[in-house]
Amino acid sequence: MKYIIILGDGMADYPIKELGNKTPLMAANTPNIDELCKKGRCGKLETVPLDMPPGSEIANMAVLGFDVKKVYQGRGVLEAASMGIELNANDMAMRCNLVCIEDEKIKNHSAGHISNEEAHELIEALQNELETDKIKFYPGVSYRHLLVLKDGKTNIDCTPPHDVPGTPFKDVMIRAKDEDTTTADILNNLIVRSQEILKNHPVNKKRIAEGKDPGNSIWPWSPGNKPEMKTLQESYGISGAMISAVDLLYGIGKYAGMKAIKVPGSTGLYNTNYEGKAKAAVDALQEVDLVYLHIEASDEAGHEGDYELKKKTIEYLDQRVVKYIMEETEKMNEEIAIALIPDHPTPCELKTHTHDPVPFIIYHHGEEPDGVLYYNEEDTKEGFYGLLKGDEFIKKLLKQ
């Protein structure tokens, strides 16, 4: 048997008045997902323990069966792995966003979804002005970059910028958890100095002239050291492939021993190459046992608070990904199990992630369905699997 996990990032939500008190999943027209639901068995999964932050890195690691309490070291180390950056034991890696600060407040976490080309120019300016033998910047994708601090200490409290839009940035700067403030001081100094360097950069002047948000500050967060993680082969005896638009996911995939498949036109937004990703997922089943197809678009719509866009991204997932995968896997000689799941909710009213359990479908060919007719946050509560936690989801999918 082979397996596809279709991961709709941040797809779950809360009821929205403007959608008739329905969630985007309930309001969206999703005949193919509902067909999968009718054929399969449903449940809810608690991906993130309540005493951990509900970040995408923790949630996706849980879906893949990692014991997040044991192995989680922050998203910076995962993104470093995806970029091919080798970390030493004393290196601290951090996600480093380019953000937009306006009137001393964090306007958004993405510098208005800055382009790769523009972002790389800004990171290059920071490399030229701020790098030392202990401080290194690495350009990533759009607003998502990497900062590595040699001998940095992870005893710091950092605030994810997507959690605090509209907050004065000085209120949420980095704090030490104990008396040693060295690392926090270095990082806060970098934030302030980055603002001086980026303020009048030609890229930002041009963006402002075009009515776009500038990338006028860095925001480092999610610190960690190199983690100890087992591969899928070691844990479950299977090979895997990762398809995403997000470095973070490729980093998880690298530690999990998964093949990285990059699809041209993958943007991480509503305009991503849905068809290309769906085809790549089906093709990858010729080579590996499990394909993890990660689609970011619904999460970004949730962070924007745009429920109509979120509904549309779910319909795109239904018509341009799920339909193709269901049709093509039916033609294959081998039995293919299909799962559909978000990693966490990103409710439009909150514009950030929550801990609520997420709805899932697992379809095994020939298995009696559980009678759930529609895939959404409410109906799946009545499903066969009930409420699962942590690695229980992947074990049910793999029947282990």
Short mmCIF file of C-alpha atoms in Angstrom, two decimals, residues 27 29 31 51 79 148 175 238 287 302 315 359 397:
data_model
loop_
_atom_site.label_atom_id
_atom_site.label_comp_id
_atom_site.label_asym_id
_atom_site.label_seq_id
_atom_site.Cartn_x
_atom_site.Cartn_y
_atom_site.Cartn_z
CA ALA A 27 -19.32 27.38 3.14
CA ASN A 29 -18.28 24.19 -2.58
CA PRO A 31 -17.87 18.06 -4.02
CA ASP A 51 1.63 23.73 26.59
CA GLU A 79 14.52 25.97 7.57
CA VAL A 148 22.36 31.96 12.57
CA ARG A 175 13.43 38.89 26.34
CA ILE A 238 8.59 3.64 4.81
CA GLU A 287 9.22 6.12 -6.26
CA GLY A 302 -6.49 33.15 7.53
CA GLU A 315 -12.43 25.31 -3.42
CA PRO A 359 -10.77 17.54 11.14
CA LEU A 397 -3.17 5.87 8.18
#
